[in-house]
Amino acid sequence: LGDQAWTYNALGLAYKVSGNLERAIDLLTSQVEINTAIGNQRHLAVGFSNLANTYRLYGKIYLAEFTARKALQVLQFDVVDYI
């Protein structure tokens, strides 16, 4: 599943760059769902961050902020695990 999540992230970023933000959001959301399910905190934080940036470009500022805060929460949780 980890490879599938990575692929969704890469495809989502490619769609974002090409301007197809709706498809990018779908793929990046799938990446987040998979990494949540398998507990991969670092990749989950990257997924949230990429998704937040895509929401921002799409004009969904509230969702961008909400999702960016989720990335920050995951990173703070991950750092605590390593201290």
PDB file of N, CA, C and O in Angstrom:
ATOM      1  N   LEU A   1       0.810  -1.208   0.000  1.00  0.00           N
ATOM      2  CA  LEU A   1       0.000   0.000   0.000  1.00  0.00           C
ATOM      3  C   LEU A   1       0.849   1.266   0.000  1.00  0.00           C
ATOM      4  O   LEU A   1       0.434   2.295  -0.519  1.00  0.00           O
ATOM      5  N   GLY A   2       2.014   1.201   0.619  1.00  0.00           N
ATOM      6  CA  GLY A   2       2.880   2.370   0.671  1.00  0.00           C
ATOM      7  C   GLY A   2       3.287   2.840  -0.721  1.00  0.00           C
ATOM      8  O   GLY A   2       3.327   4.040  -0.995  1.00  0.00           O
ATOM      9  N   ASP A   3       3.584   1.887  -1.613  1.00  0.00           N
ATOM     10  CA  ASP A   3       3.940   2.255  -2.990  1.00  0.00           C
ATOM     11  C   ASP A   3       2.751   2.867  -3.718  1.00  0.00           C
ATOM     12  O   ASP A   3       2.914   3.792  -4.522  1.00  0.00           O
ATOM     13  N   GLN A   4       1.571   2.367  -3.442  1.00  0.00           N
ATOM     14  CA  GLN A   4       0.376   2.921  -4.062  1.00  0.00           C
ATOM     15  C   GLN A   4       0.154   4.363  -3.597  1.00  0.00           C
ATOM     16  O   GLN A   4      -0.170   5.236  -4.404  1.00  0.00           O
ATOM     17  N   ALA A   5       0.356   4.604  -2.320  1.00  0.00           N
ATOM     18  CA  ALA A   5       0.211   5.962  -1.790  1.00  0.00           C
ATOM     19  C   ALA A   5       1.235   6.894  -2.432  1.00  0.00           C
ATOM     20  O   ALA A   5       0.905   8.028  -2.805  1.00  0.00           O
ATOM     21  N   TRP A   6       2.475   6.427  -2.563  1.00  0.00           N
ATOM     22  CA  TRP A   6       3.513   7.236  -3.198  1.00  0.00           C
ATOM     23  C   TRP A   6       3.120   7.578  -4.630  1.00  0.00           C
ATOM     24  O   TRP A   6       3.282   8.716  -5.079  1.00  0.00           O
ATOM     25  N   THR A   7       2.580   6.593  -5.339  1.00  0.00           N
ATOM     26  CA  THR A   7       2.168   6.805  -6.734  1.00  0.00           C
ATOM     27  C   THR A   7       1.029   7.813  -6.813  1.00  0.00           C
ATOM     28  O   THR A   7       1.034   8.695  -7.680  1.00  0.00           O
ATOM     29  N   TYR A   8       0.060   7.705  -5.918  1.00  0.00           N
ATOM     30  CA  TYR A   8      -1.035   8.684  -5.900  1.00  0.00           C
ATOM     31  C   TYR A   8      -0.508  10.090  -5.641  1.00  0.00           C
ATOM     32  O   TYR A   8      -0.964  11.060  -6.234  1.00  0.00           O
ATOM     33  N   ASN A   9       0.464  10.200  -4.746  1.00  0.00           N
ATOM     34  CA  ASN A   9       1.047  11.505  -4.459  1.00  0.00           C
ATOM     35  C   ASN A   9       1.738  12.065  -5.701  1.00  0.00           C
ATOM     36  O   ASN A   9       1.533  13.225  -6.063  1.00  0.00           O
ATOM     37  N   ALA A  10       2.548  11.241  -6.359  1.00  0.00           N
ATOM     38  CA  ALA A  10       3.263  11.691  -7.557  1.00  0.00           C
ATOM     39  C   ALA A  10       2.290  12.087  -8.667  1.00  0.00           C
ATOM     40  O   ALA A  10       2.460  13.133  -9.321  1.00  0.00           O
ATOM     41  N   LEU A  11       1.268  11.278  -8.883  1.00  0.00           N
ATOM     42  CA  LEU A  11       0.263  11.607  -9.902  1.00  0.00           C
ATOM     43  C   LEU A  11      -0.509  12.867  -9.527  1.00  0.00           C
ATOM     44  O   LEU A  11      -0.790  13.715 -10.387  1.00  0.00           O
ATOM     45  N   GLY A  12      -0.849  12.994  -8.259  1.00  0.00           N
ATOM     46  CA  GLY A  12      -1.564  14.183  -7.805  1.00  0.00           C
ATOM     47  C   GLY A  12      -0.769  15.450  -8.058  1.00  0.00           C
ATOM     48  O   GLY A  12      -1.312  16.460  -8.521  1.00  0.00           O
ATOM     49  N   LEU A  13       0.524  15.399  -7.790  1.00  0.00           N
ATOM     50  CA  LEU A  13       1.375  16.566  -8.046  1.00  0.00           C
ATOM     51  C   LEU A  13       1.476  16.864  -9.538  1.00  0.00           C
ATOM     52  O   LEU A  13       1.479  18.030  -9.948  1.00  0.00           O
ATOM     53  N   ALA A  14       1.537  15.814 -10.353  1.00  0.00           N
ATOM     54  CA  ALA A  14       1.589  16.009 -11.804  1.00  0.00           C
ATOM     55  C   ALA A  14       0.298  16.658 -12.307  1.00  0.00           C
ATOM     56  O   ALA A  14       0.337  17.583 -13.137  1.00  0.00           O
ATOM     57  N   TYR A  15      -0.834  16.188 -11.819  1.00  0.00           N
ATOM     58  CA  TYR A  15      -2.106  16.800 -12.208  1.00  0.00           C
ATOM     59  C   TYR A  15      -2.196  18.240 -11.718  1.00  0.00           C
ATOM     60  O   TYR A  15      -2.724  19.108 -12.412  1.00  0.00           O
ATOM     61  N   LYS A  16      -1.664  18.509 -10.524  1.00  0.00           N
ATOM     62  CA  LYS A  16      -1.674  19.882 -10.008  1.00  0.00           C
ATOM     63  C   LYS A  16      -0.890  20.799 -10.932  1.00  0.00           C
ATOM     64  O   LYS A  16      -1.373  21.871 -11.308  1.00  0.00           O
ATOM     65  N   VAL A  17       0.297  20.381 -11.321  1.00  0.00           N
ATOM     66  CA  VAL A  17       1.145  21.194 -12.195  1.00  0.00           C
ATOM     67  C   VAL A  17       0.480  21.397 -13.554  1.00  0.00           C
ATOM     68  O   VAL A  17       0.586  22.466 -14.150  1.00  0.00           O
ATOM     69  N   SER A  18      -0.244  20.389 -14.021  1.00  0.00           N
ATOM     70  CA  SER A  18      -0.906  20.496 -15.328  1.00  0.00           C
ATOM     71  C   SER A  18      -2.182  21.332 -15.267  1.00  0.00           C
ATOM     72  O   SER A  18      -2.769  21.629 -16.306  1.00  0.00           O
ATOM     73  N   GLY A  19      -2.611  21.693 -14.054  1.00  0.00           N
ATOM     74  CA  GLY A  19      -3.793  22.532 -13.910  1.00  0.00           C
ATOM     75  C   GLY A  19      -5.083  21.795 -13.633  1.00  0.00           C
ATOM     76  O   GLY A  19      -6.126  22.415 -13.456  1.00  0.00           O
ATOM     77  N   ASN A  20      -5.042  20.472 -13.582  1.00  0.00           N
ATOM     78  CA  ASN A  20      -6.243  19.685 -13.301  1.00  0.00           C
ATOM     79  C   ASN A  20      -6.338  19.484 -11.781  1.00  0.00           C
ATOM     80  O   ASN A  20      -6.027  18.422 -11.245  1.00  0.00           O
ATOM     81  N   LEU A  21      -6.779  20.546 -11.105  1.00  0.00           N
ATOM     82  CA  LEU A  21      -6.761  20.550  -9.645  1.00  0.00           C
ATOM     83  C   LEU A  21      -7.767  19.591  -9.030  1.00  0.00           C
ATOM     84  O   LEU A  21      -7.509  19.012  -7.974  1.00  0.00           O
ATOM     85  N   GLU A  22      -8.907  19.397  -9.682  1.00  0.00           N
ATOM     86  CA  GLU A  22      -9.906  18.463  -9.132  1.00  0.00           C
ATOM     87  C   GLU A  22      -9.361  17.042  -9.088  1.00  0.00           C
ATOM     88  O   GLU A  22      -9.512  16.338  -8.085  1.00  0.00           O
ATOM     89  N   ARG A  23      -8.702  16.623 -10.163  1.00  0.00           N
ATOM     90  CA  ARG A  23      -8.119  15.271 -10.193  1.00  0.00           C
ATOM     91  C   ARG A  23      -6.973  15.170  -9.190  1.00  0.00           C
ATOM     92  O   ARG A  23      -6.812  14.157  -8.518  1.00  0.00           O
ATOM     93  N   ALA A  24      -6.190  16.240  -9.091  1.00  0.00           N
ATOM     94  CA  ALA A  24      -5.090  16.262  -8.127  1.00  0.00           C
ATOM     95  C   ALA A  24      -5.618  16.083  -6.705  1.00  0.00           C
ATOM     96  O   ALA A  24      -5.060  15.300  -5.925  1.00  0.00           O
ATOM     97  N   ILE A  25      -6.684  16.780  -6.380  1.00  0.00           N
ATOM     98  CA  ILE A  25      -7.280  16.671  -5.039  1.00  0.00           C
ATOM     99  C   ILE A  25      -7.759  15.244  -4.778  1.00  0.00           C
ATOM    100  O   ILE A  25      -7.527  14.690  -3.700  1.00  0.00           O
ATOM    101  N   ASP A  26      -8.381  14.622  -5.770  1.00  0.00           N
ATOM    102  CA  ASP A  26      -8.834  13.230  -5.617  1.00  0.00           C
ATOM    103  C   ASP A  26      -7.666  12.294  -5.302  1.00  0.00           C
ATOM    104  O   ASP A  26      -7.739  11.466  -4.393  1.00  0.00           O
ATOM    105  N   LEU A  27      -6.594  12.428  -6.071  1.00  0.00           N
ATOM    106  CA  LEU A  27      -5.443  11.544  -5.896  1.00  0.00           C
ATOM    107  C   LEU A  27      -4.720  11.812  -4.576  1.00  0.00           C
ATOM    108  O   LEU A  27      -4.331  10.868  -3.871  1.00  0.00           O
ATOM    109  N   LEU A  28      -4.548  13.071  -4.246  1.00  0.00           N
ATOM    110  CA  LEU A  28      -3.866  13.400  -2.988  1.00  0.00           C
ATOM    111  C   LEU A  28      -4.695  12.979  -1.783  1.00  0.00           C
ATOM    112  O   LEU A  28      -4.142  12.550  -0.759  1.00  0.00           O
ATOM    113  N   THR A  29      -6.009  13.050  -1.904  1.00  0.00           N
ATOM    114  CA  THR A  29      -6.882  12.563  -0.833  1.00  0.00           C
ATOM    115  C   THR A  29      -6.728  11.052  -0.665  1.00  0.00           C
ATOM    116  O   THR A  29      -6.685  10.548   0.467  1.00  0.00           O
ATOM    117  N   SER A  30      -6.608  10.338  -1.764  1.00  0.00           N
ATOM    118  CA  SER A  30      -6.385   8.887  -1.689  1.00  0.00           C
ATOM    119  C   SER A  30      -5.061   8.575  -1.002  1.00  0.00           C
ATOM    120  O   SER A  30      -4.967   7.638  -0.196  1.00  0.00           O
ATOM    121  N   GLN A  31      -4.031   9.373  -1.303  1.00  0.00           N
ATOM    122  CA  GLN A  31      -2.738   9.192  -0.655  1.00  0.00           C
ATOM    123  C   GLN A  31      -2.865   9.364   0.846  1.00  0.00           C
ATOM    124  O   GLN A  31      -2.341   8.574   1.625  1.00  0.00           O
ATOM    125  N   VAL A  32      -3.570  10.395   1.267  1.00  0.00           N
ATOM    126  CA  VAL A  32      -3.776  10.653   2.698  1.00  0.00           C
ATOM    127  C   VAL A  32      -4.534   9.495   3.343  1.00  0.00           C
ATOM    128  O   VAL A  32      -4.173   9.034   4.433  1.00  0.00           O
ATOM    129  N   GLU A  33      -5.554   9.006   2.690  1.00  0.00           N
ATOM    130  CA  GLU A  33      -6.344   7.903   3.246  1.00  0.00           C
ATOM    131  C   GLU A  33      -5.499   6.649   3.436  1.00  0.00           C
ATOM    132  O   GLU A  33      -5.587   5.977   4.472  1.00  0.00           O
ATOM    133  N   ILE A  34      -4.673   6.330   2.447  1.00  0.00           N
ATOM    134  CA  ILE A  34      -3.830   5.136   2.553  1.00  0.00           C
ATOM    135  C   ILE A  34      -2.809   5.301   3.672  1.00  0.00           C
ATOM    136  O   ILE A  34      -2.628   4.398   4.498  1.00  0.00           O
ATOM    137  N   ASN A  35      -2.138   6.442   3.712  1.00  0.00           N
ATOM    138  CA  ASN A  35      -1.122   6.635   4.747  1.00  0.00           C
ATOM    139  C   ASN A  35      -1.726   6.702   6.141  1.00  0.00           C
ATOM    140  O   ASN A  35      -1.080   6.306   7.114  1.00  0.00           O
ATOM    141  N   THR A  36      -2.956   7.157   6.237  1.00  0.00           N
ATOM    142  CA  THR A  36      -3.661   7.107   7.518  1.00  0.00           C
ATOM    143  C   THR A  36      -3.896   5.650   7.915  1.00  0.00           C
ATOM    144  O   THR A  36      -3.641   5.256   9.062  1.00  0.00           O
ATOM    145  N   ALA A  37      -4.353   4.856   6.968  1.00  0.00           N
ATOM    146  CA  ALA A  37      -4.663   3.452   7.240  1.00  0.00           C
ATOM    147  C   ALA A  37      -3.430   2.649   7.645  1.00  0.00           C
ATOM    148  O   ALA A  37      -3.515   1.781   8.525  1.00  0.00           O
ATOM    149  N   ILE A  38      -2.279   2.936   7.024  1.00  0.00           N
ATOM    150  CA  ILE A  38      -1.087   2.153   7.334  1.00  0.00           C
ATOM    151  C   ILE A  38      -0.218   2.804   8.418  1.00  0.00           C
ATOM    152  O   ILE A  38       0.771   2.234   8.839  1.00  0.00           O
ATOM    153  N   GLY A  39      -0.612   3.999   8.847  1.00  0.00           N
ATOM    154  CA  GLY A  39       0.092   4.661   9.944  1.00  0.00           C
ATOM    155  C   GLY A  39       1.435   5.267   9.577  1.00  0.00           C
ATOM    156  O   GLY A  39       2.290   5.424  10.437  1.00  0.00           O
ATOM    157  N   ASN A  40       1.616   5.620   8.313  1.00  0.00           N
ATOM    158  CA  ASN A  40       2.871   6.232   7.883  1.00  0.00           C
ATOM    159  C   ASN A  40       2.791   7.738   8.114  1.00  0.00           C
ATOM    160  O   ASN A  40       2.335   8.501   7.263  1.00  0.00           O
ATOM    161  N   GLN A  41       3.233   8.166   9.299  1.00  0.00           N
ATOM    162  CA  GLN A  41       3.052   9.552   9.732  1.00  0.00           C
ATOM    163  C   GLN A  41       3.797  10.559   8.859  1.00  0.00           C
ATOM    164  O   GLN A  41       3.255  11.610   8.524  1.00  0.00           O
ATOM    165  N   ARG A  42       5.018  10.266   8.499  1.00  0.00           N
ATOM    166  CA  ARG A  42       5.791  11.233   7.708  1.00  0.00           C
ATOM    167  C   ARG A  42       5.205  11.427   6.325  1.00  0.00           C
ATOM    168  O   ARG A  42       5.080  12.546   5.847  1.00  0.00           O
ATOM    169  N   HIS A  43       4.840  10.354   5.670  1.00  0.00           N
ATOM    170  CA  HIS A  43       4.231  10.490   4.349  1.00  0.00           C
ATOM    171  C   HIS A  43       2.833  11.094   4.445  1.00  0.00           C
ATOM    172  O   HIS A  43       2.395  11.790   3.530  1.00  0.00           O
ATOM    173  N   LEU A  44       2.159  10.847   5.550  1.00  0.00           N
ATOM    174  CA  LEU A  44       0.853  11.457   5.783  1.00  0.00           C
ATOM    175  C   LEU A  44       0.996  12.967   5.873  1.00  0.00           C
ATOM    176  O   LEU A  44       0.213  13.717   5.271  1.00  0.00           O
ATOM    177  N   ALA A  45       2.000  13.440   6.584  1.00  0.00           N
ATOM    178  CA  ALA A  45       2.232  14.882   6.700  1.00  0.00           C
ATOM    179  C   ALA A  45       2.543  15.500   5.338  1.00  0.00           C
ATOM    180  O   ALA A  45       2.040  16.579   4.998  1.00  0.00           O
ATOM    181  N   VAL A  46       3.331  14.816   4.528  1.00  0.00           N
ATOM    182  CA  VAL A  46       3.633  15.300   3.172  1.00  0.00           C
ATOM    183  C   VAL A  46       2.355  15.354   2.346  1.00  0.00           C
ATOM    184  O   VAL A  46       2.101  16.326   1.625  1.00  0.00           O
ATOM    185  N   GLY A  47       1.532  14.330   2.463  1.00  0.00           N
ATOM    186  CA  GLY A  47       0.268  14.304   1.721  1.00  0.00           C
ATOM    187  C   GLY A  47      -0.653  15.443   2.115  1.00  0.00           C
ATOM    188  O   GLY A  47      -1.241  16.098   1.245  1.00  0.00           O
ATOM    189  N   PHE A  48      -0.778  15.681   3.416  1.00  0.00           N
ATOM    190  CA  PHE A  48      -1.599  16.800   3.875  1.00  0.00           C
ATOM    191  C   PHE A  48      -1.061  18.127   3.352  1.00  0.00           C
ATOM    192  O   PHE A  48      -1.812  19.005   2.934  1.00  0.00           O
ATOM    193  N   SER A  49       0.248  18.271   3.376  1.00  0.00           N
ATOM    194  CA  SER A  49       0.864  19.511   2.896  1.00  0.00           C
ATOM    195  C   SER A  49       0.614  19.719   1.397  1.00  0.00           C
ATOM    196  O   SER A  49       0.248  20.816   0.959  1.00  0.00           O
ATOM    197  N   ASN A  50       0.799  18.667   0.613  1.00  0.00           N
ATOM    198  CA  ASN A  50       0.536  18.765  -0.827  1.00  0.00           C
ATOM    199  C   ASN A  50      -0.939  19.045  -1.107  1.00  0.00           C
ATOM    200  O   ASN A  50      -1.277  19.834  -1.996  1.00  0.00           O
ATOM    201  N   LEU A  51      -1.800  18.407  -0.336  1.00  0.00           N
ATOM    202  CA  LEU A  51      -3.237  18.626  -0.496  1.00  0.00           C
ATOM    203  C   LEU A  51      -3.606  20.054  -0.115  1.00  0.00           C
ATOM    204  O   LEU A  51      -4.388  20.712  -0.814  1.00  0.00           O
ATOM    205  N   ALA A  52      -3.020  20.570   0.953  1.00  0.00           N
ATOM    206  CA  ALA A  52      -3.286  21.949   1.373  1.00  0.00           C
ATOM    207  C   ALA A  52      -2.888  22.937   0.287  1.00  0.00           C
ATOM    208  O   ALA A  52      -3.631  23.877  -0.022  1.00  0.00           O
ATOM    209  N   ASN A  53      -1.728  22.735  -0.301  1.00  0.00           N
ATOM    210  CA  ASN A  53      -1.277  23.625  -1.361  1.00  0.00           C
ATOM    211  C   ASN A  53      -2.202  23.563  -2.575  1.00  0.00           C
ATOM    212  O   ASN A  53      -2.499  24.588  -3.205  1.00  0.00           O
ATOM    213  N   THR A  54      -2.691  22.387  -2.881  1.00  0.00           N
ATOM    214  CA  THR A  54      -3.610  22.239  -4.017  1.00  0.00           C
ATOM    215  C   THR A  54      -4.945  22.914  -3.730  1.00  0.00           C
ATOM    216  O   THR A  54      -5.504  23.577  -4.606  1.00  0.00           O
ATOM    217  N   TYR A  55      -5.445  22.761  -2.510  1.00  0.00           N
ATOM    218  CA  TYR A  55      -6.666  23.477  -2.133  1.00  0.00           C
ATOM    219  C   TYR A  55      -6.475  24.990  -2.268  1.00  0.00           C
ATOM    220  O   TYR A  55      -7.366  25.702  -2.723  1.00  0.00           O
ATOM    221  N   ARG A  56      -5.312  25.476  -1.862  1.00  0.00           N
ATOM    222  CA  ARG A  56      -5.022  26.914  -1.969  1.00  0.00           C
ATOM    223  C   ARG A  56      -5.090  27.373  -3.424  1.00  0.00           C
ATOM    224  O   ARG A  56      -5.737  28.371  -3.746  1.00  0.00           O
ATOM    225  N   LEU A  57      -4.471  26.608  -4.299  1.00  0.00           N
ATOM    226  CA  LEU A  57      -4.493  26.957  -5.727  1.00  0.00           C
ATOM    227  C   LEU A  57      -5.910  26.903  -6.298  1.00  0.00           C
ATOM    228  O   LEU A  57      -6.246  27.649  -7.216  1.00  0.00           O
ATOM    229  N   TYR A  58      -6.723  26.020  -5.746  1.00  0.00           N
ATOM    230  CA  TYR A  58      -8.108  25.844  -6.199  1.00  0.00           C
ATOM    231  C   TYR A  58      -9.035  26.917  -5.624  1.00  0.00           C
ATOM    232  O   TYR A  58     -10.194  27.014  -5.982  1.00  0.00           O
ATOM    233  N   GLY A  59      -8.502  27.724  -4.704  1.00  0.00           N
ATOM    234  CA  GLY A  59      -9.295  28.795  -4.113  1.00  0.00           C
ATOM    235  C   GLY A  59     -10.055  28.395  -2.868  1.00  0.00           C
ATOM    236  O   GLY A  59     -10.872  29.161  -2.351  1.00  0.00           O
ATOM    237  N   LYS A  60      -9.800  27.220  -2.371  1.00  0.00           N
ATOM    238  CA  LYS A  60     -10.468  26.721  -1.161  1.00  0.00           C
ATOM    239  C   LYS A  60      -9.581  27.037   0.046  1.00  0.00           C
ATOM    240  O   LYS A  60      -8.918  26.169   0.616  1.00  0.00           O
ATOM    241  N   ILE A  61      -9.557  28.295   0.430  1.00  0.00           N
ATOM    242  CA  ILE A  61      -8.619  28.776   1.437  1.00  0.00           C
ATOM    243  C   ILE A  61      -8.884  28.144   2.806  1.00  0.00           C
ATOM    244  O   ILE A  61      -7.951  27.761   3.512  1.00  0.00           O
ATOM    245  N   TYR A  62     -10.151  28.024   3.192  1.00  0.00           N
ATOM    246  CA  TYR A  62     -10.465  27.405   4.483  1.00  0.00           C
ATOM    247  C   TYR A  62      -9.950  25.970   4.517  1.00  0.00           C
ATOM    248  O   TYR A  62      -9.310  25.555   5.488  1.00  0.00           O
ATOM    249  N   LEU A  63     -10.216  25.205   3.456  1.00  0.00           N
ATOM    250  CA  LEU A  63      -9.740  23.822   3.423  1.00  0.00           C
ATOM    251  C   LEU A  63      -8.218  23.763   3.387  1.00  0.00           C
ATOM    252  O   LEU A  63      -7.613  22.862   3.980  1.00  0.00           O
ATOM    253  N   ALA A  64      -7.598  24.709   2.704  1.00  0.00           N
ATOM    254  CA  ALA A  64      -6.137  24.750   2.660  1.00  0.00           C
ATOM    255  C   ALA A  64      -5.568  24.948   4.064  1.00  0.00           C
ATOM    256  O   ALA A  64      -4.642  24.240   4.477  1.00  0.00           O
ATOM    257  N   GLU A  65      -6.126  25.891   4.799  1.00  0.00           N
ATOM    258  CA  GLU A  65      -5.633  26.138   6.154  1.00  0.00           C
ATOM    259  C   GLU A  65      -5.893  24.936   7.066  1.00  0.00           C
ATOM    260  O   GLU A  65      -5.011  24.504   7.811  1.00  0.00           O
ATOM    261  N   PHE A  66      -7.092  24.389   6.997  1.00  0.00           N
ATOM    262  CA  PHE A  66      -7.453  23.235   7.815  1.00  0.00           C
ATOM    263  C   PHE A  66      -6.514  22.060   7.553  1.00  0.00           C
ATOM    264  O   PHE A  66      -6.005  21.423   8.482  1.00  0.00           O
ATOM    265  N   THR A  67      -6.237  21.805   6.284  1.00  0.00           N
ATOM    266  CA  THR A  67      -5.394  20.677   5.902  1.00  0.00           C
ATOM    267  C   THR A  67      -3.935  20.932   6.268  1.00  0.00           C
ATOM    268  O   THR A  67      -3.231  20.013   6.701  1.00  0.00           O
ATOM    269  N   ALA A  68      -3.479  22.163   6.119  1.00  0.00           N
ATOM    270  CA  ALA A  68      -2.114  22.498   6.529  1.00  0.00           C
ATOM    271  C   ALA A  68      -1.942  22.307   8.035  1.00  0.00           C
ATOM    272  O   ALA A  68      -0.896  21.832   8.503  1.00  0.00           O
ATOM    273  N   ARG A  69      -2.962  22.649   8.794  1.00  0.00           N
ATOM    274  CA  ARG A  69      -2.895  22.439  10.246  1.00  0.00           C
ATOM    275  C   ARG A  69      -2.848  20.951  10.592  1.00  0.00           C
ATOM    276  O   ARG A  69      -2.208  20.545  11.552  1.00  0.00           O
ATOM    277  N   LYS A  70      -3.532  20.124   9.797  1.00  0.00           N
ATOM    278  CA  LYS A  70      -3.467  18.679  10.013  1.00  0.00           C
ATOM    279  C   LYS A  70      -2.049  18.168   9.756  1.00  0.00           C
ATOM    280  O   LYS A  70      -1.549  17.316  10.491  1.00  0.00           O
ATOM    281  N   ALA A  71      -1.389  18.711   8.724  1.00  0.00           N
ATOM    282  CA  ALA A  71       0.001  18.327   8.451  1.00  0.00           C
ATOM    283  C   ALA A  71       0.877  18.678   9.645  1.00  0.00           C
ATOM    284  O   ALA A  71       1.721  17.877  10.074  1.00  0.00           O
ATOM    285  N   LEU A  72       0.671  19.854  10.189  1.00  0.00           N
ATOM    286  CA  LEU A  72       1.451  20.296  11.345  1.00  0.00           C
ATOM    287  C   LEU A  72       1.195  19.398  12.556  1.00  0.00           C
ATOM    288  O   LEU A  72       2.129  19.019  13.270  1.00  0.00           O
ATOM    289  N   GLN A  73      -0.055  19.033  12.777  1.00  0.00           N
ATOM    290  CA  GLN A  73      -0.386  18.130  13.890  1.00  0.00           C
ATOM    291  C   GLN A  73       0.334  16.796  13.751  1.00  0.00           C
ATOM    292  O   GLN A  73       0.870  16.272  14.718  1.00  0.00           O
ATOM    293  N   VAL A  74       0.314  16.257  12.550  1.00  0.00           N
ATOM    294  CA  VAL A  74       0.964  14.965  12.311  1.00  0.00           C
ATOM    295  C   VAL A  74       2.462  15.088  12.567  1.00  0.00           C
ATOM    296  O   VAL A  74       3.067  14.221  13.204  1.00  0.00           O
ATOM    297  N   LEU A  75       3.064  16.164  12.079  1.00  0.00           N
ATOM    298  CA  LEU A  75       4.500  16.357  12.285  1.00  0.00           C
ATOM    299  C   LEU A  75       4.840  16.509  13.754  1.00  0.00           C
ATOM    300  O   LEU A  75       5.840  15.960  14.226  1.00  0.00           O
ATOM    301  N   GLN A  76       4.038  17.228  14.510  1.00  0.00           N
ATOM    302  CA  GLN A  76       4.289  17.395  15.936  1.00  0.00           C
ATOM    303  C   GLN A  76       4.178  16.059  16.661  1.00  0.00           C
ATOM    304  O   GLN A  76       4.976  15.739  17.521  1.00  0.00           O
ATOM    305  N   PHE A  77       3.190  15.264  16.270  1.00  0.00           N
ATOM    306  CA  PHE A  77       3.008  13.936  16.855  1.00  0.00           C
ATOM    307  C   PHE A  77       4.206  13.057  16.516  1.00  0.00           C
ATOM    308  O   PHE A  77       4.735  12.349  17.354  1.00  0.00           O
ATOM    309  N   ASP A  78       4.671  13.120  15.268  1.00  0.00           N
ATOM    310  CA  ASP A  78       5.785  12.300  14.804  1.00  0.00           C
ATOM    311  C   ASP A  78       7.070  12.673  15.545  1.00  0.00           C
ATOM    312  O   ASP A  78       7.836  11.810  15.935  1.00  0.00           O
ATOM    313  N   VAL A  79       7.304  13.940  15.751  1.00  0.00           N
ATOM    314  CA  VAL A  79       8.511  14.399  16.448  1.00  0.00           C
ATOM    315  C   VAL A  79       8.499  13.898  17.884  1.00  0.00           C
ATOM    316  O   VAL A  79       9.528  13.432  18.396  1.00  0.00           O
ATOM    317  N   VAL A  80       7.354  13.943  18.543  1.00  0.00           N
ATOM    318  CA  VAL A  80       7.251  13.468  19.925  1.00  0.00           C
ATOM    319  C   VAL A  80       7.627  11.991  20.007  1.00  0.00           C
ATOM    320  O   VAL A  80       8.275  11.557  20.950  1.00  0.00           O
ATOM    321  N   ASP A  81       7.253  11.219  19.009  1.00  0.00           N
ATOM    322  CA  ASP A  81       7.574   9.779  19.005  1.00  0.00           C
ATOM    323  C   ASP A  81       9.071   9.523  18.953  1.00  0.00           C
ATOM    324  O   ASP A  81       9.538   8.474  19.378  1.00  0.00           O
ATOM    325  N   TYR A  82       9.842  10.458  18.409  1.00  0.00           N
ATOM    326  CA  TYR A  82      11.278  10.246  18.232  1.00  0.00           C
ATOM    327  C   TYR A  82      12.130  10.889  19.316  1.00  0.00           C
ATOM    328  O   TYR A  82      13.332  10.780  19.310  1.00  0.00           O
ATOM    329  N   ILE A  83      11.496  11.592  20.253  1.00  0.00           N
ATOM    330  CA  ILE A  83      12.254  12.246  21.330  1.00  0.00           C
ATOM    331  C   ILE A  83      12.489  11.268  22.462  1.00  0.00           C
ATOM    332  O   ILE A  83      11.749  10.453  22.785  1.00  0.00           O
TER     333      ILE A  83
END
